[in-house]
Coordinates of C-alpha atoms and ligand atoms in Angstrom, one line a residue:
Chain A
X13 CA 114.3 62.4 -2.6
X14 CA 111.3 61.3 -0.7
X15 CA 110.6 58.1 1.3
X16 CA 107.4 57.1 2.8
X17 CA 105.8 53.8 4.1
X18 CA 102.5 52.5 4.0
X19 CA 100.6 49.2 4.6
X20 CA 99.1 46.9 2.1
X21 CA 97.5 43.8 4.0
X22 CA 100.2 42.2 6.2
X23 CA 103.1 43.9 3.7
X24 CA 104.8 47.2 4.3
X25 CA 105.4 49.0 0.9
X26 CA 108.2 51.7 0.9
X27 CA 107.6 54.0 -1.7
X28 CA 111.0 56.0 -2.8
X29 CA 111.0 59.2 -5.1
X30 CA 114.1 60.9 -6.8
X31 CA 117.3 59.8 -6.9
X32 CA 119.0 57.7 -4.3
X33 CA 122.7 58.4 -3.7
X34 CA 125.2 59.0 -1.1
X35 CA 123.4 62.3 0.1
X36 CA 120.1 60.6 1.0
X37 CA 120.9 56.7 0.9
X38 CA 121.5 56.7 4.8
X39 CA 117.8 57.6 5.3
X40 CA 116.5 54.9 2.9
X41 CA 118.8 52.5 4.9
X42 CA 117.2 53.8 7.9
X43 CA 113.4 52.9 7.0
X44 CA 114.4 49.8 5.6
X45 CA 116.0 48.6 8.6
X46 CA 113.4 50.1 11.0
X47 CA 110.6 48.2 9.0
X48 CA 112.4 44.7 9.5
X49 CA 114.1 45.0 12.6
X50 CA 111.8 47.0 14.7
X51 CA 108.5 46.8 13.2
X52 CA 109.3 43.2 12.5
X53 CA 107.3 43.4 9.3
X54 CA 107.1 39.8 7.5
X55 CA 107.4 41.5 4.1
X56 CA 108.7 44.7 2.9
X57 CA 108.3 45.8 -0.5
X58 CA 110.8 48.6 -1.9
X59 CA 108.8 50.5 -4.9
X60 CA 111.5 51.9 -7.0
X61 CA 109.2 53.2 -9.9
X62 CA 109.8 57.0 -8.9
X63 CA 113.6 56.4 -8.8
X64 CA 115.5 57.3 -11.8
X65 CA 119.0 57.2 -10.5
X66 CA 120.6 54.9 -7.9
X67 CA 124.3 54.7 -7.0
X68 CA 126.2 51.8 -5.0
X69 CA 125.6 53.3 -1.5
X70 CA 121.9 53.2 -2.7
X71 CA 122.6 49.6 -3.6
X72 CA 124.5 48.7 -0.3
X73 CA 121.4 50.0 1.6
X74 CA 119.0 47.4 -0.4
X75 CA 121.6 44.7 0.1
X76 CA 121.8 45.1 3.8
X77 CA 117.8 45.2 3.8
X78 CA 118.1 41.8 1.9
X79 CA 120.5 40.5 4.5
X80 CA 118.6 41.4 7.6
X81 CA 115.4 40.1 5.9
X82 CA 117.4 36.7 5.7
X83 CA 118.5 36.6 9.3
X84 CA 115.0 37.4 10.2
X85 CA 113.3 35.0 7.9
X86 CA 111.0 38.1 6.4
X87 CA 110.8 38.7 3.1
X88 CA 112.5 41.8 0.9
X89 CA 111.1 42.5 -2.5
X90 CA 111.8 45.2 -5.0
X91 CA 109.4 46.3 -7.7
X92 CA 109.5 49.2 -10.3
X93 CA 113.0 49.0 -11.5
X94 CA 113.7 52.1 -14.2
X95 CA 116.1 50.4 -16.9
X96 CA 118.8 52.7 -15.0
X97 CA 118.3 51.1 -11.4
X98 CA 118.3 47.6 -13.3
X99 CA 121.3 48.2 -15.2
X100 CA 122.9 49.2 -11.7
X101 CA 122.0 46.0 -10.1
X102 CA 123.3 44.1 -13.4
X103 CA 126.4 46.0 -13.4
X104 CA 126.8 45.1 -9.7
X105 CA 125.8 41.4 -10.4
X106 CA 123.0 41.7 -7.9
X107 CA 120.1 41.6 -10.1
X108 CA 119.7 37.9 -9.5
X109 CA 120.1 38.0 -5.7
X110 CA 117.2 40.3 -5.1
X111 CA 113.6 39.2 -5.5
X112 CA 112.6 41.7 -8.2
X113 CA 108.7 42.1 -9.4
X114 CA 107.0 44.2 -12.1
X115 CA 104.5 45.3 -10.1
X116 CA 103.2 45.9 -6.5
X117 CA 100.5 43.1 -7.1
X118 CA 103.0 40.5 -8.3
X119 CA 105.1 41.2 -5.2
X120 CA 102.1 41.0 -2.9
X121 CA 101.0 37.5 -4.5
X122 CA 104.2 36.2 -4.9
X123 CA 104.6 32.6 -2.6
Chain B
X13 CA 141.0 75.6 -24.5
X14 CA 142.2 72.0 -23.3
X15 CA 139.9 71.5 -20.4
X16 CA 136.3 72.5 -21.6
X17 CA 134.4 72.6 -18.1
X18 CA 135.9 72.9 -14.5
X19 CA 133.9 72.5 -11.9
X20 CA 135.0 73.1 -8.0
X21 CA 132.8 72.4 -4.9
X22 CA 133.2 71.1 -1.6
X23 CA 133.4 67.5 -0.8
X24 CA 129.6 67.3 0.5
X25 CA 127.6 64.9 -0.8
X26 CA 124.7 67.8 -1.2
X27 CA 126.4 68.7 -4.5
X28 CA 126.5 65.2 -5.9
X29 CA 123.2 65.9 -7.9
X30 CA 124.4 69.2 -9.5
X31 CA 127.7 67.6 -10.7
X32 CA 125.7 64.7 -12.2
X33 CA 123.4 67.4 -14.1
X34 CA 126.7 68.7 -15.6
X35 CA 128.4 65.5 -16.3
X36 CA 125.3 64.2 -18.1
X37 CA 124.9 67.1 -20.2
X38 CA 128.7 67.2 -21.1
X39 CA 128.5 63.3 -22.3
X40 CA 125.7 63.9 -24.5
X41 CA 127.2 66.9 -26.0
X42 CA 130.6 64.8 -26.0
X43 CA 128.0 62.7 -28.5
X44 CA 127.4 59.8 -26.4
X45 CA 123.5 58.0 -26.5
X46 CA 121.3 58.3 -23.7
X47 CA 122.4 55.2 -22.1
X48 CA 125.8 55.8 -22.2
X49 CA 125.3 59.3 -20.8
X50 CA 123.7 57.3 -17.7
X51 CA 126.6 54.9 -17.5
X52 CA 129.3 57.8 -17.5
X53 CA 127.3 59.9 -15.1
X54 CA 127.4 56.9 -12.7
X55 CA 131.0 56.2 -12.8
X56 CA 132.0 59.9 -12.1
X57 CA 129.5 59.9 -9.2
X58 CA 131.1 56.7 -7.9
X59 CA 134.6 58.1 -8.3
X60 CA 133.6 61.3 -6.7
X61 CA 131.7 59.4 -3.7
X62 CA 135.2 57.7 -3.2
X63 CA 137.0 60.7 -2.8
X64 CA 134.3 62.1 -0.3
X65 CA 134.7 59.0 1.8
X66 CA 138.0 57.7 1.2
X67 CA 140.6 60.6 0.5
X68 CA 138.3 63.1 2.5
X69 CA 137.0 60.5 5.1
X70 CA 133.7 62.2 5.0
X71 CA 134.6 65.7 5.9
X72 CA 132.3 67.6 4.0
X73 CA 134.0 71.0 3.6
X74 CA 137.3 70.1 1.4
X75 CA 137.7 71.2 -1.9
X76 CA 137.1 68.9 -4.8
X77 CA 138.0 70.0 -8.6
X78 CA 136.7 68.1 -11.8
X79 CA 137.7 69.0 -15.5
X80 CA 135.6 67.7 -18.3
X81 CA 137.2 67.6 -21.8
X82 CA 136.5 66.1 -25.1
X83 CA 139.2 64.2 -26.4
X84 CA 140.4 61.6 -28.7
X85 CA 136.7 60.9 -29.7
X86 CA 135.8 60.4 -26.2
X87 CA 135.3 62.0 -22.8
X88 CA 137.8 62.7 -20.3
X89 CA 137.2 63.3 -16.7
X90 CA 140.2 64.6 -14.4
X91 CA 139.0 64.6 -10.9
X92 CA 141.6 66.0 -8.0
X93 CA 141.5 66.1 -4.3
X94 CA 143.9 67.1 -1.7
X95 CA 142.9 64.4 0.9
X96 CA 144.4 61.1 2.0
X97 CA 145.9 59.3 -0.9
X98 CA 146.7 55.5 -1.0
X99 CA 148.8 53.3 -3.0
X100 CA 147.1 52.7 -6.5
X101 CA 147.5 49.0 -5.6
X102 CA 145.4 49.4 -2.6
X103 CA 142.7 50.7 -4.6
X104 CA 140.9 47.3 -5.5
X105 CA 137.6 46.3 -5.8
X106 CA 136.3 43.2 -4.1
X107 CA 135.1 39.8 -5.2
X108 CA 131.2 40.0 -6.5
X109 CA 130.5 36.6 -5.7
X110 CA 130.4 37.7 -1.9
X111 CA 126.9 39.5 -1.3
X112 CA 127.3 42.4 1.0
X113 CA 126.9 46.1 1.0
X114 CA 129.9 48.2 -0.1
X115 CA 132.7 47.6 -2.4
X116 CA 130.8 48.2 -5.6
X117 CA 132.2 51.6 -6.8
X118 CA 135.5 50.7 -8.3
X119 CA 134.1 47.7 -9.8
X120 CA 131.4 49.8 -11.6
X121 CA 133.9 52.5 -12.7
X122 CA 136.2 49.9 -14.4
X123 CA 133.6 48.3 -16.1
X124 CA 132.0 51.4 -17.4
X125 CA 135.0 53.7 -18.4
X126 CA 137.9 52.6 -20.8
X127 CA 140.9 54.0 -18.4
X128 CA 140.9 55.1 -14.9
X129 CA 144.3 55.9 -13.9
X130 CA 144.9 57.0 -10.1
X131 CA 147.8 59.3 -9.4
X132 CA 148.7 60.0 -5.6
X133 CA 151.0 62.9 -5.9
X134 CA 152.5 65.4 -3.3
X135 CA 149.5 66.5 -1.6
X136 CA 147.1 66.2 -4.4
X137 CA 145.6 63.2 -5.8
X138 CA 144.4 62.7 -9.3
X139 CA 142.2 60.2 -11.2
X140 CA 141.9 60.2 -14.9
X141 CA 138.9 58.6 -16.3
X142 CA 138.3 58.2 -20.0
X143 CA 135.7 56.5 -22.3
X144 CA 135.6 56.5 -26.1
X145 CA 132.4 56.3 -28.0
X146 CA 131.1 53.1 -28.9
X147 CA 132.6 50.8 -26.0
X148 CA 129.9 49.2 -23.9
X149 CA 130.2 48.0 -20.3
X150 CA 130.0 44.3 -20.0
X151 CA 126.7 44.1 -18.2
X152 CA 125.8 41.1 -16.3
X153 CA 129.1 39.5 -17.2
Chain C
X25 CA 132.3 77.9 1.9
X26 CA 131.0 81.0 0.8
X27 CA 130.3 80.2 -3.0
X28 CA 129.3 76.4 -3.0
X29 CA 129.8 75.6 -6.6
X30 CA 132.0 77.5 -8.9
X31 CA 132.1 76.6 -13.1
X32 CA 134.7 77.7 -15.6
X33 CA 134.1 77.4 -19.4
X34 CA 134.7 78.9 -22.7
X35 CA 132.3 81.3 -24.1
X36 CA 131.0 78.7 -26.7
X37 CA 127.3 78.2 -26.8
X38 CA 128.1 74.5 -27.1
X39 CA 128.3 74.4 -23.4
X40 CA 125.0 76.5 -22.6
X41 CA 123.3 72.9 -21.9
X42 CA 126.2 71.7 -19.5
X43 CA 125.7 75.2 -17.6
X44 CA 121.9 74.3 -17.6
X45 CA 122.4 71.0 -16.3
X46 CA 124.2 72.4 -13.3
X47 CA 122.0 75.2 -12.6
X48 CA 118.6 73.3 -12.5
X49 CA 120.2 70.9 -10.2
X50 CA 121.4 73.5 -8.0
X51 CA 118.4 75.6 -7.9
X52 CA 116.4 72.3 -6.9
X53 CA 118.9 71.7 -4.1
X54 CA 118.3 75.0 -2.9
X55 CA 114.8 74.4 -2.6
X56 CA 113.0 75.7 -5.4
X57 CA 110.2 73.9 -6.9
X58 CA 110.3 72.4 -10.6
X59 CA 108.8 75.3 -12.1
X60 CA 110.9 77.9 -10.1
X61 CA 113.9 75.6 -11.4
X62 CA 112.8 76.0 -14.8
X63 CA 112.6 79.7 -14.8
X64 CA 116.1 80.4 -12.7
X65 CA 117.5 78.1 -15.6
X66 CA 116.4 80.2 -18.1
X67 CA 117.0 83.7 -16.3
X68 CA 120.7 82.3 -15.8
X69 CA 120.8 80.9 -19.4
X70 CA 119.8 84.2 -20.9
X71 CA 122.5 86.3 -19.0
X72 CA 125.3 83.8 -20.1
X73 CA 124.0 84.0 -23.7
X74 CA 124.0 88.0 -23.4
X75 CA 127.9 87.6 -22.1
X76 CA 128.6 85.3 -25.0
X77 CA 127.1 87.6 -27.5
X78 CA 127.7 91.3 -26.2
X79 CA 130.6 90.9 -23.7
X80 CA 132.6 88.4 -26.0
X81 CA 130.7 89.5 -29.1
X82 CA 130.3 86.0 -30.0
X83 CA 134.1 85.0 -29.7
X84 CA 134.0 81.5 -28.3
X85 CA 137.0 81.2 -26.7
X86 CA 136.9 83.5 -23.9
X87 CA 136.4 82.7 -20.2
X88 CA 133.5 82.8 -18.0
X89 CA 133.2 82.0 -14.8
X90 CA 129.8 81.3 -12.6
X91 CA 129.6 81.0 -9.0
X92 CA 126.4 79.3 -7.3
X93 CA 125.7 80.0 -3.8
X94 CA 122.5 79.3 -1.4
X95 CA 122.2 82.8 0.4
X96 CA 119.3 84.1 2.3
X97 CA 116.9 81.7 1.7
X98 CA 117.4 81.7 -2.2
X99 CA 120.1 81.4 -5.0
X100 CA 122.4 83.4 -5.8
X101 CA 124.4 83.5 -9.1
X102 CA 127.6 85.6 -9.9
X103 CA 128.8 85.7 -13.6
X104 CA 132.1 87.0 -14.3
X105 CA 133.5 88.0 -17.8
X106 CA 136.4 89.7 -18.9
X107 CA 135.0 91.2 -22.1
X108 CA 133.5 94.5 -23.3
X109 CA 131.5 96.1 -20.5
X110 CA 128.8 98.7 -20.9
X111 CA 127.5 101.4 -18.9
X112 CA 124.7 99.8 -16.4
X113 CA 122.2 102.1 -18.0
X114 CA 123.0 100.8 -21.5
X115 CA 121.6 97.5 -20.3
X116 CA 118.2 98.1 -21.4
X117 CA 115.3 95.7 -22.4
X118 CA 113.0 97.3 -25.0
X119 CA 109.2 97.8 -25.3
X120 CA 107.7 94.4 -25.7
X121 CA 104.8 96.0 -27.8
X122 CA 106.6 96.0 -31.0
X123 CA 106.9 92.4 -31.8
X124 CA 110.4 91.7 -33.6
X125 CA 113.1 89.3 -32.9
X126 CA 115.7 90.0 -30.0
X127 CA 115.5 92.0 -27.3
X128 CA 114.1 89.6 -25.0
X129 CA 116.5 88.6 -22.6
X130 CA 117.0 91.4 -19.9
X131 CA 113.2 91.5 -19.9
X132 CA 113.1 87.6 -18.8
X133 CA 116.1 88.0 -16.4
X134 CA 114.1 90.9 -14.7
X135 CA 110.7 89.3 -14.6
X136 CA 112.3 86.2 -13.0
X137 CA 114.8 87.1 -10.7
X138 CA 114.5 89.3 -7.5
X139 CA 117.7 91.1 -8.0
X140 CA 120.2 91.7 -11.1
X141 CA 123.3 93.9 -10.2
X142 CA 125.4 94.3 -13.2
X143 CA 128.9 95.9 -12.3
X144 CA 131.5 96.5 -15.2
X145 CA 134.7 96.9 -13.1
X146 CA 138.3 97.3 -14.3
X147 CA 138.8 94.1 -17.3
X148 CA 135.9 92.5 -15.4
X149 CA 132.3 92.6 -15.4
X150 CA 129.9 91.1 -12.9
X151 CA 126.5 90.1 -12.8
X152 CA 124.8 89.2 -9.8
X153 CA 121.5 87.5 -9.8
X154 CA 119.5 86.4 -6.8
X155 CA 116.1 85.0 -6.2
X156 CA 114.5 84.1 -2.9
X157 CA 112.1 81.3 -2.4
X158 CA 108.6 81.8 -3.0
X159 CA 108.6 85.0 -5.3
X160 CA 107.0 84.2 -8.8
X161 CA 107.5 85.9 -12.1
X162 CA 104.7 87.9 -13.3
X163 CA 103.8 85.6 -16.6
X164 CA 101.7 87.3 -19.3
X165 CA 101.3 90.7 -17.2
Chain D
X10 CA 118.7 69.3 -31.1
X11 CA 117.5 67.7 -34.1
X12 CA 115.2 69.2 -37.0
X13 CA 113.3 67.7 -40.0
X14 CA 110.7 68.6 -42.5
X15 CA 107.8 66.7 -43.8
X16 CA 105.0 67.4 -46.2
X17 CA 101.5 66.8 -44.9
X18 CA 99.1 67.9 -47.6
X19 CA 99.8 71.2 -49.1
X20 CA 101.7 72.2 -45.7
X21 CA 105.1 71.6 -44.4
X22 CA 105.4 70.3 -40.8
X23 CA 109.0 71.3 -39.0
X24 CA 109.4 68.8 -36.4
X25 CA 112.0 70.0 -33.7
X26 CA 113.6 67.7 -31.0
X27 CA 115.3 68.5 -27.9
X28 CA 116.4 72.0 -26.7
X29 CA 116.5 75.3 -28.7
X30 CA 119.1 77.6 -27.7
X31 CA 121.7 80.0 -29.1
X32 CA 123.9 77.1 -29.9
X33 CA 121.4 75.7 -32.6
X34 CA 118.8 78.4 -33.1
X35 CA 120.5 79.6 -36.3
X36 CA 119.5 75.9 -37.7
X37 CA 116.1 76.4 -36.8
X38 CA 115.7 79.8 -38.3
X39 CA 117.7 78.7 -41.3
X40 CA 114.9 75.7 -41.9
X41 CA 111.8 78.1 -41.2
X42 CA 113.2 80.9 -43.5
X43 CA 114.0 78.4 -46.3
X44 CA 110.4 77.0 -46.1
X45 CA 109.0 80.1 -46.4
X46 CA 111.3 82.1 -48.5
X47 CA 112.5 79.4 -51.1
X48 CA 110.0 76.6 -51.3
X49 CA 107.1 79.3 -50.9
X50 CA 105.2 77.1 -48.6
X51 CA 101.8 78.3 -47.9
X52 CA 101.6 77.0 -44.4
X53 CA 104.5 75.8 -42.2
X54 CA 103.7 74.2 -39.2
X55 CA 106.3 74.0 -36.2
X56 CA 105.9 70.7 -34.1
X57 CA 107.6 71.5 -30.8
X58 CA 105.9 68.7 -29.0
X59 CA 109.6 67.4 -28.6
X60 CA 111.1 70.5 -27.2
X61 CA 111.4 70.9 -23.6
X62 CA 113.4 74.0 -23.5
X63 CA 113.4 77.0 -25.7
X64 CA 115.4 80.4 -25.1
X65 CA 115.0 84.0 -26.2
X66 CA 117.1 83.4 -29.3
X67 CA 114.9 80.2 -30.3
X68 CA 111.9 82.7 -29.7
X69 CA 113.4 85.4 -31.8
X70 CA 113.8 82.6 -34.5
X71 CA 110.2 81.9 -34.4
X72 CA 109.3 85.7 -34.4
X73 CA 111.4 85.7 -37.7
X74 CA 109.2 83.0 -39.2
X75 CA 106.0 84.7 -38.1
X76 CA 107.2 88.2 -39.4
X77 CA 108.4 86.8 -42.9
X78 CA 105.2 84.8 -43.2
X79 CA 103.1 87.7 -42.8
X80 CA 104.9 89.6 -45.8
X81 CA 104.5 86.5 -47.9
X82 CA 101.0 86.3 -46.9
X83 CA 101.5 82.5 -46.0
X84 CA 100.7 80.8 -42.4
X85 CA 103.1 80.4 -39.7
X86 CA 101.7 77.9 -36.9
X87 CA 103.0 76.3 -33.8
X88 CA 101.6 73.4 -31.9
X89 CA 102.8 71.0 -29.1
X90 CA 104.1 73.4 -26.6
X91 CA 105.4 72.0 -23.5
X92 CA 104.5 74.0 -20.2
X93 CA 108.1 75.2 -20.3
X94 CA 108.1 76.4 -24.1
X95 CA 104.5 78.2 -23.3
X96 CA 105.7 79.8 -20.2
X97 CA 108.5 81.5 -22.3
X98 CA 106.3 82.8 -25.0
X99 CA 104.1 84.3 -22.4
X100 CA 107.0 85.8 -20.2
X101 CA 107.8 87.4 -23.9
X102 CA 104.2 88.5 -24.3
X103 CA 104.1 86.6 -27.6
X104 CA 101.7 84.1 -26.6
X105 CA 99.0 85.9 -28.1
X106 CA 100.9 87.0 -31.4
X107 CA 101.4 83.5 -32.5
X108 CA 99.1 81.2 -34.0
X109 CA 99.1 78.6 -31.5
X110 CA 97.3 74.9 -31.7
X111 CA 97.1 71.7 -29.5
X112 CA 97.7 69.5 -32.3
X113 CA 99.0 69.0 -35.9
X114 CA 95.4 68.1 -37.1
X115 CA 94.0 71.2 -35.4
X116 CA 96.6 73.1 -37.2
X117 CA 95.8 71.6 -40.7
X118 CA 92.1 72.1 -40.2
X119 CA 92.5 76.0 -39.2
X120 CA 91.0 78.4 -41.7
Ligands
ADP203 N1 139.5 58.0 -4.1 C1 140.0 57.1 -3.3 N2 140.8 57.4 -2.1 C2 141.4 56.7 -1.3 N3 141.0 55.1 -1.1 C3 140.1 55.0 -2.3 C4 139.4 56.0 -3.2 N4 138.7 55.3 -3.8 C5 138.9 53.8 -3.5 N5 139.4 53.8 -2.5 C6 139.9 52.6 -1.8 O1 139.1 51.3 -2.5 C7 138.3 50.5 -2.1 C8 137.3 50.1 -2.8 O2 136.5 51.3 -3.4 P1 135.1 50.7 -3.6 O3 134.9 49.7 -4.9 O4 134.5 52.2 -4.3 O5 134.0 50.1 -2.5 P2 133.7 51.1 -1.3 O6 134.1 52.6 -1.4 O7 132.6 50.7 -0.8 O8 134.7 50.3 -0.1 C9 137.9 51.5 -0.7 O9 137.5 50.8 0.3 C10 138.9 52.4 -0.4 O10 139.7 51.8 0.3
ADP204 N1 126.3 90.9 -20.6 C1 126.2 92.2 -21.4 N2 127.3 92.7 -21.8 C2 127.2 94.2 -22.4 N3 126.2 94.1 -22.8 C3 124.9 93.6 -22.6 C4 124.8 92.5 -21.6 N4 123.6 91.9 -21.8 C5 122.9 92.9 -22.4 N5 123.4 93.8 -22.8 C6 122.8 95.1 -23.5 O1 121.6 95.2 -23.5 C7 121.0 94.9 -24.7 C8 119.6 94.2 -24.3 O2 119.9 92.9 -24.1 P1 118.8 91.9 -24.2 O3 117.6 92.1 -23.7 O4 119.3 90.6 -23.7 O5 118.4 91.7 -25.7 P2 119.3 91.2 -27.1 O6 120.4 90.9 -26.5 O7 118.8 90.4 -27.7 O8 119.6 92.7 -27.7 C9 121.7 94.2 -25.6 O9 121.5 94.5 -27.0 C10 123.2 94.8 -25.4 O10 123.4 95.9 -25.9

């Protein structure tokens, strides 16, 4: 798994590549929480287009990002879900809780 | 040969990917379609992360054994650990209406597999997972 | 733990895909790039088909054991069978200039791996394969 | 692994999908030899574009097809090699022995 952040306007995009599982989800969590809590980024967009596999600990990291973003009144968005990633969020009844977009552009434009 | 493929490995999350690689191919061999193979891999993976986190309390050097077999028109996975067992009734998922991290694994396992039987025995805990061909998880209710 | 992942399975070509799934992920874990993971998977697969065809003479119900470990900046694979052993010097590839089917496996194994040591022991044959990170097979001469 | 044949003009295309290994190479061999020996097809084109992995027993089946085609003075061609399949043929010094084309069209047009 590889994770990197980049600026796009006032938003930060978190690019994740590879499988997100118990082995590396702590790193995903750390990067997301740092963006939200320390850098106080108003809009964090997680790019999952390079992620084929995500387990429940990966989902938990995303849920934590979402919860923290709510307390800080910032935005937390996902895009580029593979069928497998979407299925996992559906199975955990979380797909409707997240703001999910088809592309980075849509996530950036969203009000 | 009753158990076709046996895997032994340490309770280290490093090896999760290797185990997934074997499970996914075994499910495909057993005749499941690509989507089902993904589901089965997820369920077995979740059960294994539970062994690492709960039975072995995140110690990474403990032995895990997994036996994969084709049985009764489906796939059977037997997972064995020698860690801390709990009473079967303490193995419970949580209410999913509450949005918070964690507590999703058992829920996923039960949705995906047709059978999940946990047996805490003397110094040895077994989890038996089974899924027959053609049964689908009830995604999104 | 010295040997990280151990696999036991019958000498049936059915399981070749499952073993490849595990090897490919293990090589990736050990730090090899995608191309190297493919090469290593091919070499181990070829060694395993030799065990099935030669040591076990195509019997499909005999036990094979494989131990995967990360060692000395590379990957080590130990393959064990209990079939017919041959003298190490009888294990020889053929001249590739002659275009005919068969006789390619040992050649591939030797090109890909840095070490391939065969030890026919008492009722048990071992093949030890090792490849260090960064070494490339000499493709097409 | 899945194997099927279809006519394209006077040629037969053999479409192979999945991994070719010791488990299923006997089937690949059988289909190819049947085309050449029994159906006396003048041009057999093997489509490997759906093949990710091929082992030495798979290579042996292809070599057998090639040899038989030579005795019968028919043509035996390959196309759609993945990087992995190409590497295996290179490693066994066979890439220059086969007639390898980039596409079905090129194989059909070849004199
Ligand atoms: N293999 C196991 N050994 C011991 N306890 C387990 C095991 N699997 C699950 N449990 C118990 O069941 C609970 C629910 O598990 P799960 O739904 O996977 O969510 P989580 O692991 O995130 O808490 C765990 O918190 C744990 O107490
Ligand atoms: N594991 C093994 N046990 C016994 N003999 C072997 C083994 N591997 C290879 N050999 C011998 O070495 C020869 C060359 O092997 P190889 O290059 O893989 O080609 P092929 O298997 O197609 O003959 C085999 O024909 C066999 O006699």
